[in-house]
Amino acid sequence: MAEKNYLRVVDIHMFKEPDEINKQQHHTDKYYNPKLIVRRGQPFQIQIDFSRPYEPEKDQIWLEYLIGRYPQPNKGTYIPILIGDVLKPGEWGAKIIHKENNSIRLSIMSSSTCIIGKFRFYVAIRTPYGIIRTHRNSATDTYILFNPWCQLDAVYLDDEKEREEYVLNDVGIVFHGDVNEVKLRSWSYGQFEENVLDACLFLMDKAELELSGRGNPIKICRVASAMINSKDENGVLAGSWDNLYAYGVPPSAWTGSVDILLEYYSSKQPVRYGQCWVFAGVFNTFLRCLGIPARLITNYSSAHDNNANLQLDFFLDDEGQVDNRLTKDSIWNYHCWNEAWMTRPDLPVGFGGWQAVDGTPQETSDGMYRCGPASVQAIKHGHVCFQFDAPFVYAEVNSDVIYSRMGKNGSQVIEKIDTTHIGRLIVTKGVGTDDMVDITENYKFQEGSAEERLALETAVMYGVKKQTTQPSTYQPQKDVEMDLQMQKAVLGSDFKVTIIFRNKSRNSYTATTYLSGNIVFYTGVTKSEFKKHSFSAKLGPLSSSAFDVMITSAEYLNDLLDQASFHFFVTARINETGKVLAMQKAMVLEIPILQIKTKGEMVVDREMSVVVEFTNPLKQALENVTLRLEGPGVLRTMKKEFRQIPATSTLIWEVKCIPKRPGLRKLIASLNCDALRHVYGELNIQIQKP
């Protein structure tokens, strides 16, 4: 008779609600996702209800986790788990922690090197009639993510405040502008929003990363740096740097990553358009969503060195103007990339920690547009032999700027070498604050120090190309210094540029001086020259002289680009010696901001109002203006179009929403039209519990 009374599964409880034990202990309670989400290498609990009490002596049961189409034990895609007495740290196992009536409660440990993804779950029972499994039930699907809280995980990070920032913070800050005028804007990462986790896992499917490689953060970062851009494999974002954004969203209009990832997940086609901070913002969402600690960093005066020879060549024509035909290298006002935190068992000891990864398509690596992970520590010390792409990142922060012109006999005459212009400042958002933190010294030693020279020699030894000897023809004018200063200016106003000479010699000199003002993309590529000015400067002995040049708004407004960036070149030839002084400086105009206010009480599940205001600063009307507003946990991205905002008039837009999550939240807004881009506003708000 006992045969008939074999054990059957009646129900399975996953304890998967945000306020239940699993999501609380695994720091996954913020994911807007009804299924169980746990982090690897850490125990979680489930309860199984049977048709009668479970008897370990005679009942034989086991659990099964499966992922992918063809689950196999040796690939880690089919995982059978027997019930034992103890759980070994970081290895698959299960043990009973409570037994009552017909139910057992299990504690299950996953492997700390387990594949990241969504697993199917079954309970199997051996009966006289063969093995009987529970039916396929998507409600028991279990997501397993990286675990920075687990010491055995390759992404383990030992500081709780840093884990809260680099894994759990769903908003961040992008620093942009330029080194003399740092600007910041908020970015919504939104890694916990609905469907974002599935969209991030989809990227690995689209890249055809084999399942067995999906437990390895190095492989995932390398694959993702290629998948974030559309260059090779129809990845997430198409880049556009030409100020023409037909049939797409201008990069400056995005306020966060969620819209981009969800659009890609549904259309499977590249989303238009991105520039560096958009690629980096989406990459950061991907990494944090899967549980890899990540941060977005900005390198000011970033070298884009076409032939990786650690020098950027600017060719001057006979007048001392830059020759755009010959000059192929460019200096980006700033460039954003990401750092991901992980051990590097593939490298010698000491190169784990922050790894530079870059999703912006600049140069190919092993035949694809991707970059990293490159150990930041290896870059600092010049050990650029270690994979991946360290020489390119080394050049971005360490190149020299060389000004030269073609001599009469076709030889190249070097006029000036600037060794400190590149990688002037490297920054990221602070932990738990909105402060800017200077991390330049993570990437390079103090300019001119013995350590810096040594790191450079090491990099050259490992094959970074560089002309090591200064050319004998290079003898700069040492007794005259030239500087360029710019008045801060709001977009639409006039301003002045001042050229200052300091003659430190006892001689009188005259300097034939050229100033060229250019409107540039933030990548340092010139669109148009809007100002040409030349004059002869008399430099008295042992004295300083200043010369002002006025720039009016009429000269620049028609051609202004996205980021209101100017680039000034000054070259001065000392007539008495024939020597040339040269320098360049970028400048960014102040762009007006959006004001955000709230009306009414701010309580979970109760309606509230958000008001966005903007005053047009220009002397002309703005046409076809798009506003975007978003705030993770408060409201999904809203868009509104305005046909026209007359000169100096104010626009007001009111939105109603129902916040879903308590705590400190951020609202982020952007305004875009052809005449004005990169207009942002933000507001921190406190949402109360009901």
mmCIF file with all atom_site columns, N, CA and C in Angstrom, residues 5-61:
data_model
loop_
_atom_site.group_PDB
_atom_site.id
_atom_site.type_symbol
_atom_site.label_atom_id
_atom_site.label_alt_id
_atom_site.label_comp_id
_atom_site.label_asym_id
_atom_site.label_entity_id
_atom_site.label_seq_id
_atom_site.pdbx_PDB_ins_code
_atom_site.Cartn_x
_atom_site.Cartn_y
_atom_site.Cartn_z
_atom_site.occupancy
_atom_site.B_iso_or_equiv
_atom_site.pdbx_formal_charge
_atom_site.auth_seq_id
_atom_site.auth_comp_id
_atom_site.auth_asym_id
_atom_site.auth_atom_id
_atom_site.pdbx_PDB_model_num
ATOM 1   N N  . ASN A 1 5  ? 1.368  5.836  -1.795  1.00 0.00 ? 5  ASN A N  1
ATOM 2   C CA . ASN A 1 5  ? 1.527  7.059  -1.023  1.00 0.00 ? 5  ASN A CA 1
ATOM 3   C C  . ASN A 1 5  ? 2.870  7.728  -1.302  1.00 0.00 ? 5  ASN A C  1
ATOM 4   N N  . TYR A 1 6  ? 3.285  7.708  -2.589  1.00 0.00 ? 6  TYR A N  1
ATOM 5   C CA . TYR A 1 6  ? 4.600  8.318  -2.851  1.00 0.00 ? 6  TYR A CA 1
ATOM 6   C C  . TYR A 1 6  ? 4.500  9.851  -2.714  1.00 0.00 ? 6  TYR A C  1
ATOM 7   N N  . LEU A 1 7  ? 5.693  10.458 -2.558  1.00 0.00 ? 7  LEU A N  1
ATOM 8   C CA . LEU A 1 7  ? 5.777  11.897 -2.273  1.00 0.00 ? 7  LEU A CA 1
ATOM 9   C C  . LEU A 1 7  ? 5.477  12.707 -3.534  1.00 0.00 ? 7  LEU A C  1
ATOM 10  N N  . ARG A 1 8  ? 4.589  13.694 -3.386  1.00 0.00 ? 8  ARG A N  1
ATOM 11  C CA . ARG A 1 8  ? 4.318  14.607 -4.505  1.00 0.00 ? 8  ARG A CA 1
ATOM 12  C C  . ARG A 1 8  ? 4.501  16.050 -4.033  1.00 0.00 ? 8  ARG A C  1
ATOM 13  N N  . VAL A 1 9  ? 4.926  16.931 -4.962  1.00 0.00 ? 9  VAL A N  1
ATOM 14  C CA . VAL A 1 9  ? 5.057  18.354 -4.629  1.00 0.00 ? 9  VAL A CA 1
ATOM 15  C C  . VAL A 1 9  ? 3.703  19.024 -4.836  1.00 0.00 ? 9  VAL A C  1
ATOM 16  N N  . VAL A 1 10 ? 3.235  19.698 -3.797  1.00 0.00 ? 10 VAL A N  1
ATOM 17  C CA . VAL A 1 10 ? 1.950  20.398 -3.889  1.00 0.00 ? 10 VAL A CA 1
ATOM 18  C C  . VAL A 1 10 ? 2.160  21.877 -4.227  1.00 0.00 ? 10 VAL A C  1
ATOM 19  N N  . ASP A 1 11 ? 3.209  22.483 -3.603  1.00 0.00 ? 11 ASP A N  1
ATOM 20  C CA . ASP A 1 11 ? 3.434  23.920 -3.821  1.00 0.00 ? 11 ASP A CA 1
ATOM 21  C C  . ASP A 1 11 ? 4.887  24.270 -3.499  1.00 0.00 ? 11 ASP A C  1
ATOM 22  N N  . ILE A 1 12 ? 5.368  25.354 -4.115  1.00 0.00 ? 12 ILE A N  1
ATOM 23  C CA . ILE A 1 12 ? 6.724  25.849 -3.823  1.00 0.00 ? 12 ILE A CA 1
ATOM 24  C C  . ILE A 1 12 ? 6.626  27.337 -3.502  1.00 0.00 ? 12 ILE A C  1
ATOM 25  N N  . HIS A 1 13 ? 7.227  27.763 -2.389  1.00 0.00 ? 13 HIS A N  1
ATOM 26  C CA . HIS A 1 13 ? 7.250  29.178 -1.999  1.00 0.00 ? 13 HIS A CA 1
ATOM 27  C C  . HIS A 1 13 ? 8.662  29.715 -2.202  1.00 0.00 ? 13 HIS A C  1
ATOM 28  N N  . MET A 1 14 ? 8.795  30.781 -3.021  1.00 0.00 ? 14 MET A N  1
ATOM 29  C CA . MET A 1 14 ? 10.127 31.304 -3.367  1.00 0.00 ? 14 MET A CA 1
ATOM 30  C C  . MET A 1 14 ? 10.573 32.443 -2.450  1.00 0.00 ? 14 MET A C  1
ATOM 31  N N  . PHE A 1 15 ? 9.665  32.983 -1.624  1.00 0.00 ? 15 PHE A N  1
ATOM 32  C CA . PHE A 1 15 ? 9.995  34.149 -0.772  1.00 0.00 ? 15 PHE A CA 1
ATOM 33  C C  . PHE A 1 15 ? 10.641 35.245 -1.626  1.00 0.00 ? 15 PHE A C  1
ATOM 34  N N  . LYS A 1 16 ? 9.867  35.663 -2.642  1.00 0.00 ? 16 LYS A N  1
ATOM 35  C CA . LYS A 1 16 ? 10.455 36.540 -3.652  1.00 0.00 ? 16 LYS A CA 1
ATOM 36  C C  . LYS A 1 16 ? 9.921  37.968 -3.600  1.00 0.00 ? 16 LYS A C  1
ATOM 37  N N  . GLU A 1 17 ? 9.112  38.280 -2.591  1.00 0.00 ? 17 GLU A N  1
ATOM 38  C CA . GLU A 1 17 ? 8.617  39.657 -2.473  1.00 0.00 ? 17 GLU A CA 1
ATOM 39  C C  . GLU A 1 17 ? 9.753  40.571 -1.995  1.00 0.00 ? 17 GLU A C  1
ATOM 40  N N  . PRO A 1 18 ? 9.697  41.865 -2.366  1.00 0.00 ? 18 PRO A N  1
ATOM 41  C CA . PRO A 1 18 ? 10.773 42.786 -1.976  1.00 0.00 ? 18 PRO A CA 1
ATOM 42  C C  . PRO A 1 18 ? 11.010 42.850 -0.465  1.00 0.00 ? 18 PRO A C  1
ATOM 43  N N  . ASP A 1 19 ? 9.945  42.650 0.332   1.00 0.00 ? 19 ASP A N  1
ATOM 44  C CA . ASP A 1 19 ? 10.133 42.774 1.790   1.00 0.00 ? 19 ASP A CA 1
ATOM 45  C C  . ASP A 1 19 ? 10.406 41.422 2.458   1.00 0.00 ? 19 ASP A C  1
ATOM 46  N N  . GLU A 1 20 ? 10.525 40.339 1.658   1.00 0.00 ? 20 GLU A N  1
ATOM 47  C CA . GLU A 1 20 ? 10.813 39.024 2.248   1.00 0.00 ? 20 GLU A CA 1
ATOM 48  C C  . GLU A 1 20 ? 12.319 38.782 2.316   1.00 0.00 ? 20 GLU A C  1
ATOM 49  N N  . ILE A 1 21 ? 12.685 37.700 2.990   1.00 0.00 ? 21 ILE A N  1
ATOM 50  C CA . ILE A 1 21 ? 14.075 37.472 3.395   1.00 0.00 ? 21 ILE A CA 1
ATOM 51  C C  . ILE A 1 21 ? 15.071 37.465 2.234   1.00 0.00 ? 21 ILE A C  1
ATOM 52  N N  . ASN A 1 22 ? 14.739 36.822 1.105   1.00 0.00 ? 22 ASN A N  1
ATOM 53  C CA . ASN A 1 22 ? 15.739 36.660 0.039   1.00 0.00 ? 22 ASN A CA 1
ATOM 54  C C  . ASN A 1 22 ? 16.179 37.985 -0.570  1.00 0.00 ? 22 ASN A C  1
ATOM 55  N N  . LYS A 1 23 ? 15.195 38.769 -1.037  1.00 0.00 ? 23 LYS A N  1
ATOM 56  C CA . LYS A 1 23 ? 15.567 40.030 -1.692  1.00 0.00 ? 23 LYS A CA 1
ATOM 57  C C  . LYS A 1 23 ? 16.179 41.008 -0.693  1.00 0.00 ? 23 LYS A C  1
ATOM 58  N N  . GLN A 1 24 ? 15.770 40.936 0.569   1.00 0.00 ? 24 GLN A N  1
ATOM 59  C CA . GLN A 1 24 ? 16.373 41.807 1.588   1.00 0.00 ? 24 GLN A CA 1
ATOM 60  C C  . GLN A 1 24 ? 17.844 41.455 1.795   1.00 0.00 ? 24 GLN A C  1
ATOM 61  N N  . GLN A 1 25 ? 18.105 40.160 2.033   1.00 0.00 ? 25 GLN A N  1
ATOM 62  C CA . GLN A 1 25 ? 19.484 39.750 2.334   1.00 0.00 ? 25 GLN A CA 1
ATOM 63  C C  . GLN A 1 25 ? 20.410 39.862 1.127   1.00 0.00 ? 25 GLN A C  1
ATOM 64  N N  . HIS A 1 26 ? 19.847 39.758 -0.076  1.00 0.00 ? 26 HIS A N  1
ATOM 65  C CA . HIS A 1 26 ? 20.675 39.773 -1.288  1.00 0.00 ? 26 HIS A CA 1
ATOM 66  C C  . HIS A 1 26 ? 20.752 41.156 -1.947  1.00 0.00 ? 26 HIS A C  1
ATOM 67  N N  . HIS A 1 27 ? 20.191 42.176 -1.282  1.00 0.00 ? 27 HIS A N  1
ATOM 68  C CA . HIS A 1 27 ? 20.218 43.543 -1.821  1.00 0.00 ? 27 HIS A CA 1
ATOM 69  C C  . HIS A 1 27 ? 19.624 43.600 -3.223  1.00 0.00 ? 27 HIS A C  1
ATOM 70  N N  . THR A 1 28 ? 18.516 42.873 -3.424  1.00 0.00 ? 28 THR A N  1
ATOM 71  C CA . THR A 1 28 ? 17.851 42.914 -4.736  1.00 0.00 ? 28 THR A CA 1
ATOM 72  C C  . THR A 1 28 ? 16.405 43.387 -4.595  1.00 0.00 ? 28 THR A C  1
ATOM 73  N N  . ASP A 1 29 ? 16.082 43.991 -3.437  1.00 0.00 ? 29 ASP A N  1
ATOM 74  C CA . ASP A 1 29 ? 14.691 44.399 -3.182  1.00 0.00 ? 29 ASP A CA 1
ATOM 75  C C  . ASP A 1 29 ? 14.261 45.586 -4.047  1.00 0.00 ? 29 ASP A C  1
ATOM 76  N N  . LYS A 1 30 ? 15.220 46.281 -4.683  1.00 0.00 ? 30 LYS A N  1
ATOM 77  C CA . LYS A 1 30 ? 14.842 47.455 -5.486  1.00 0.00 ? 30 LYS A CA 1
ATOM 78  C C  . LYS A 1 30 ? 14.435 47.070 -6.911  1.00 0.00 ? 30 LYS A C  1
ATOM 79  N N  . TYR A 1 31 ? 14.772 45.853 -7.351  1.00 0.00 ? 31 TYR A N  1
ATOM 80  C CA . TYR A 1 31 ? 14.431 45.467 -8.728  1.00 0.00 ? 31 TYR A CA 1
ATOM 81  C C  . TYR A 1 31 ? 12.919 45.410 -8.891  1.00 0.00 ? 31 TYR A C  1
ATOM 82  N N  . TYR A 1 32 ? 12.429 46.092 -9.943  1.00 0.00 ? 32 TYR A N  1
ATOM 83  C CA . TYR A 1 32 ? 11.002 46.111 -10.220 1.00 0.00 ? 32 TYR A CA 1
ATOM 84  C C  . TYR A 1 32 ? 10.695 44.867 -11.037 1.00 0.00 ? 32 TYR A C  1
ATOM 85  N N  . ASN A 1 33 ? 10.724 43.709 -10.368 1.00 0.00 ? 33 ASN A N  1
ATOM 86  C CA . ASN A 1 33 ? 10.634 42.426 -11.069 1.00 0.00 ? 33 ASN A CA 1
ATOM 87  C C  . ASN A 1 33 ? 10.053 41.407 -10.086 1.00 0.00 ? 33 ASN A C  1
ATOM 88  N N  . PRO A 1 34 ? 8.964  40.713 -10.477 1.00 0.00 ? 34 PRO A N  1
ATOM 89  C CA . PRO A 1 34 ? 8.259  39.856 -9.513  1.00 0.00 ? 34 PRO A CA 1
ATOM 90  C C  . PRO A 1 34 ? 8.988  38.553 -9.182  1.00 0.00 ? 34 PRO A C  1
ATOM 91  N N  . LYS A 1 35 ? 9.981  38.166 -9.973  1.00 0.00 ? 35 LYS A N  1
ATOM 92  C CA . LYS A 1 35 ? 10.607 36.856 -9.747  1.00 0.00 ? 35 LYS A CA 1
ATOM 93  C C  . LYS A 1 35 ? 11.706 36.933 -8.686  1.00 0.00 ? 35 LYS A C  1
ATOM 94  N N  . LEU A 1 36 ? 12.167 35.752 -8.266  1.00 0.00 ? 36 LEU A N  1
ATOM 95  C CA . LEU A 1 36 ? 13.244 35.692 -7.277  1.00 0.00 ? 36 LEU A CA 1
ATOM 96  C C  . LEU A 1 36 ? 14.555 36.148 -7.925  1.00 0.00 ? 36 LEU A C  1
ATOM 97  N N  . ILE A 1 37 ? 15.252 37.069 -7.264  1.00 0.00 ? 37 ILE A N  1
ATOM 98  C CA . ILE A 1 37 ? 16.561 37.537 -7.739  1.00 0.00 ? 37 ILE A CA 1
ATOM 99  C C  . ILE A 1 37 ? 17.542 37.405 -6.585  1.00 0.00 ? 37 ILE A C  1
ATOM 100 N N  . VAL A 1 38 ? 18.600 36.600 -6.790  1.00 0.00 ? 38 VAL A N  1
ATOM 101 C CA . VAL A 1 38 ? 19.582 36.399 -5.718  1.00 0.00 ? 38 VAL A CA 1
ATOM 102 C C  . VAL A 1 38 ? 20.985 36.652 -6.277  1.00 0.00 ? 38 VAL A C  1
ATOM 103 N N  . ARG A 1 39 ? 21.940 36.827 -5.362  1.00 0.00 ? 39 ARG A N  1
ATOM 104 C CA . ARG A 1 39 ? 23.333 37.014 -5.772  1.00 0.00 ? 39 ARG A CA 1
ATOM 105 C C  . ARG A 1 39 ? 24.111 35.743 -5.469  1.00 0.00 ? 39 ARG A C  1
ATOM 106 N N  . ARG A 1 40 ? 25.079 35.458 -6.329  1.00 0.00 ? 40 ARG A N  1
ATOM 107 C CA . ARG A 1 40 ? 25.758 34.168 -6.241  1.00 0.00 ? 40 ARG A CA 1
ATOM 108 C C  . ARG A 1 40 ? 26.663 34.059 -5.002  1.00 0.00 ? 40 ARG A C  1
ATOM 109 N N  . GLY A 1 41 ? 26.876 32.802 -4.570  1.00 0.00 ? 41 GLY A N  1
ATOM 110 C CA . GLY A 1 41 ? 27.785 32.557 -3.446  1.00 0.00 ? 41 GLY A CA 1
ATOM 111 C C  . GLY A 1 41 ? 27.204 32.908 -2.090  1.00 0.00 ? 41 GLY A C  1
ATOM 112 N N  . GLN A 1 42 ? 25.879 33.096 -2.026  1.00 0.00 ? 42 GLN A N  1
ATOM 113 C CA . GLN A 1 42 ? 25.225 33.488 -0.772  1.00 0.00 ? 42 GLN A CA 1
ATOM 114 C C  . GLN A 1 42 ? 23.929 32.682 -0.646  1.00 0.00 ? 42 GLN A C  1
ATOM 115 N N  . PRO A 1 43 ? 23.646 32.124 0.558   1.00 0.00 ? 43 PRO A N  1
ATOM 116 C CA . PRO A 1 43 ? 22.461 31.253 0.667   1.00 0.00 ? 43 PRO A CA 1
ATOM 117 C C  . PRO A 1 43 ? 21.138 32.010 0.550   1.00 0.00 ? 43 PRO A C  1
ATOM 118 N N  . PHE A 1 44 ? 20.131 31.334 -0.011  1.00 0.00 ? 44 PHE A N  1
ATOM 119 C CA . PHE A 1 44 ? 18.766 31.875 -0.046  1.00 0.00 ? 44 PHE A CA 1
ATOM 120 C C  . PHE A 1 44 ? 17.813 30.750 0.348   1.00 0.00 ? 44 PHE A C  1
ATOM 121 N N  . GLN A 1 45 ? 16.541 31.097 0.630   1.00 0.00 ? 45 GLN A N  1
ATOM 122 C CA . GLN A 1 45 ? 15.602 30.099 1.172   1.00 0.00 ? 45 GLN A CA 1
ATOM 123 C C  . GLN A 1 45 ? 14.396 29.889 0.259   1.00 0.00 ? 45 GLN A C  1
ATOM 124 N N  . ILE A 1 46 ? 13.937 28.626 0.210   1.00 0.00 ? 46 ILE A N  1
ATOM 125 C CA . ILE A 1 46 ? 12.638 28.336 -0.410  1.00 0.00 ? 46 ILE A CA 1
ATOM 126 C C  . ILE A 1 46 ? 11.906 27.327 0.475   1.00 0.00 ? 46 ILE A C  1
ATOM 127 N N  . GLN A 1 47 ? 10.612 27.203 0.281   1.00 0.00 ? 47 GLN A N  1
ATOM 128 C CA . GLN A 1 47 ? 9.833  26.208 1.037   1.00 0.00 ? 47 GLN A CA 1
ATOM 129 C C  . GLN A 1 47 ? 9.085  25.317 0.050   1.00 0.00 ? 47 GLN A C  1
ATOM 130 N N  . ILE A 1 48 ? 9.131  23.986 0.306   1.00 0.00 ? 48 ILE A N  1
ATOM 131 C CA . ILE A 1 48 ? 8.396  23.045 -0.542  1.00 0.00 ? 48 ILE A CA 1
ATOM 132 C C  . ILE A 1 48 ? 7.307  22.382 0.306   1.00 0.00 ? 48 ILE A C  1
ATOM 133 N N  . ASP A 1 49 ? 6.062  22.435 -0.174  1.00 0.00 ? 49 ASP A N  1
ATOM 134 C CA . ASP A 1 49 ? 4.949  21.733 0.484   1.00 0.00 ? 49 ASP A CA 1
ATOM 135 C C  . ASP A 1 49 ? 4.707  20.420 -0.274  1.00 0.00 ? 49 ASP A C  1
ATOM 136 N N  . PHE A 1 50 ? 4.729  19.274 0.482   1.00 0.00 ? 50 PHE A N  1
ATOM 137 C CA . PHE A 1 50 ? 4.486  17.958 -0.136  1.00 0.00 ? 50 PHE A CA 1
ATOM 138 C C  . PHE A 1 50 ? 3.080  17.464 0.186   1.00 0.00 ? 50 PHE A C  1
ATOM 139 N N  . SER A 1 51 ? 2.763  16.310 -0.412  1.00 0.00 ? 51 SER A N  1
ATOM 140 C CA . SER A 1 51 ? 1.441  15.706 -0.176  1.00 0.00 ? 51 SER A CA 1
ATOM 141 C C  . SER A 1 51 ? 1.379  15.012 1.190   1.00 0.00 ? 51 SER A C  1
ATOM 142 N N  . ARG A 1 52 ? 2.558  14.756 1.807   1.00 0.00 ? 52 ARG A N  1
ATOM 143 C CA . ARG A 1 52 ? 2.623  14.145 3.146   1.00 0.00 ? 52 ARG A CA 1
ATOM 144 C C  . ARG A 1 52 ? 3.968  14.554 3.733   1.00 0.00 ? 52 ARG A C  1
ATOM 145 N N  . PRO A 1 53 ? 4.220  14.259 5.017   1.00 0.00 ? 53 PRO A N  1
ATOM 146 C CA . PRO A 1 53 ? 5.514  14.647 5.582   1.00 0.00 ? 53 PRO A CA 1
ATOM 147 C C  . PRO A 1 53 ? 6.674  13.996 4.827   1.00 0.00 ? 53 PRO A C  1
ATOM 148 N N  . TYR A 1 54 ? 7.750  14.758 4.656   1.00 0.00 ? 54 TYR A N  1
ATOM 149 C CA . TYR A 1 54 ? 8.958  14.276 3.977   1.00 0.00 ? 54 TYR A CA 1
ATOM 150 C C  . TYR A 1 54 ? 9.748  13.383 4.935   1.00 0.00 ? 54 TYR A C  1
ATOM 151 N N  . GLU A 1 55 ? 10.164 12.179 4.454   1.00 0.00 ? 55 GLU A N  1
ATOM 152 C CA . GLU A 1 55 ? 10.936 11.248 5.296   1.00 0.00 ? 55 GLU A CA 1
ATOM 153 C C  . GLU A 1 55 ? 12.282 11.000 4.627   1.00 0.00 ? 55 GLU A C  1
ATOM 154 N N  . PRO A 1 56 ? 13.341 11.611 5.142   1.00 0.00 ? 56 PRO A N  1
ATOM 155 C CA . PRO A 1 56 ? 14.651 11.546 4.482   1.00 0.00 ? 56 PRO A CA 1
ATOM 156 C C  . PRO A 1 56 ? 15.145 10.115 4.300   1.00 0.00 ? 56 PRO A C  1
ATOM 157 N N  . GLU A 1 57 ? 14.766 9.161  5.211   1.00 0.00 ? 57 GLU A N  1
ATOM 158 C CA . GLU A 1 57 ? 15.273 7.785  5.109   1.00 0.00 ? 57 GLU A CA 1
ATOM 159 C C  . GLU A 1 57 ? 14.798 7.135  3.814   1.00 0.00 ? 57 GLU A C  1
ATOM 160 N N  . LYS A 1 58 ? 13.548 7.357  3.454   1.00 0.00 ? 58 LYS A N  1
ATOM 161 C CA . LYS A 1 58 ? 13.047 6.633  2.278   1.00 0.00 ? 58 LYS A CA 1
ATOM 162 C C  . LYS A 1 58 ? 12.746 7.518  1.057   1.00 0.00 ? 58 LYS A C  1
ATOM 163 N N  . ASP A 1 59 ? 12.519 8.817  1.277   1.00 0.00 ? 59 ASP A N  1
ATOM 164 C CA . ASP A 1 59 ? 12.202 9.680  0.127   1.00 0.00 ? 59 ASP A CA 1
ATOM 165 C C  . ASP A 1 59 ? 13.492 10.221 -0.491  1.00 0.00 ? 59 ASP A C  1
ATOM 166 N N  . GLN A 1 60 ? 13.558 10.131 -1.825  1.00 0.00 ? 60 GLN A N  1
ATOM 167 C CA . GLN A 1 60 ? 14.746 10.653 -2.490  1.00 0.00 ? 60 GLN A CA 1
ATOM 168 C C  . GLN A 1 60 ? 14.355 11.819 -3.393  1.00 0.00 ? 60 GLN A C  1
ATOM 169 N N  . ILE A 1 61 ? 14.802 13.019 -3.006  1.00 0.00 ? 61 ILE A N  1
ATOM 170 C CA . ILE A 1 61 ? 14.471 14.197 -3.838  1.00 0.00 ? 61 ILE A CA 1
ATOM 171 C C  . ILE A 1 61 ? 15.748 14.978 -4.138  1.00 0.00 ? 61 ILE A C  1
#
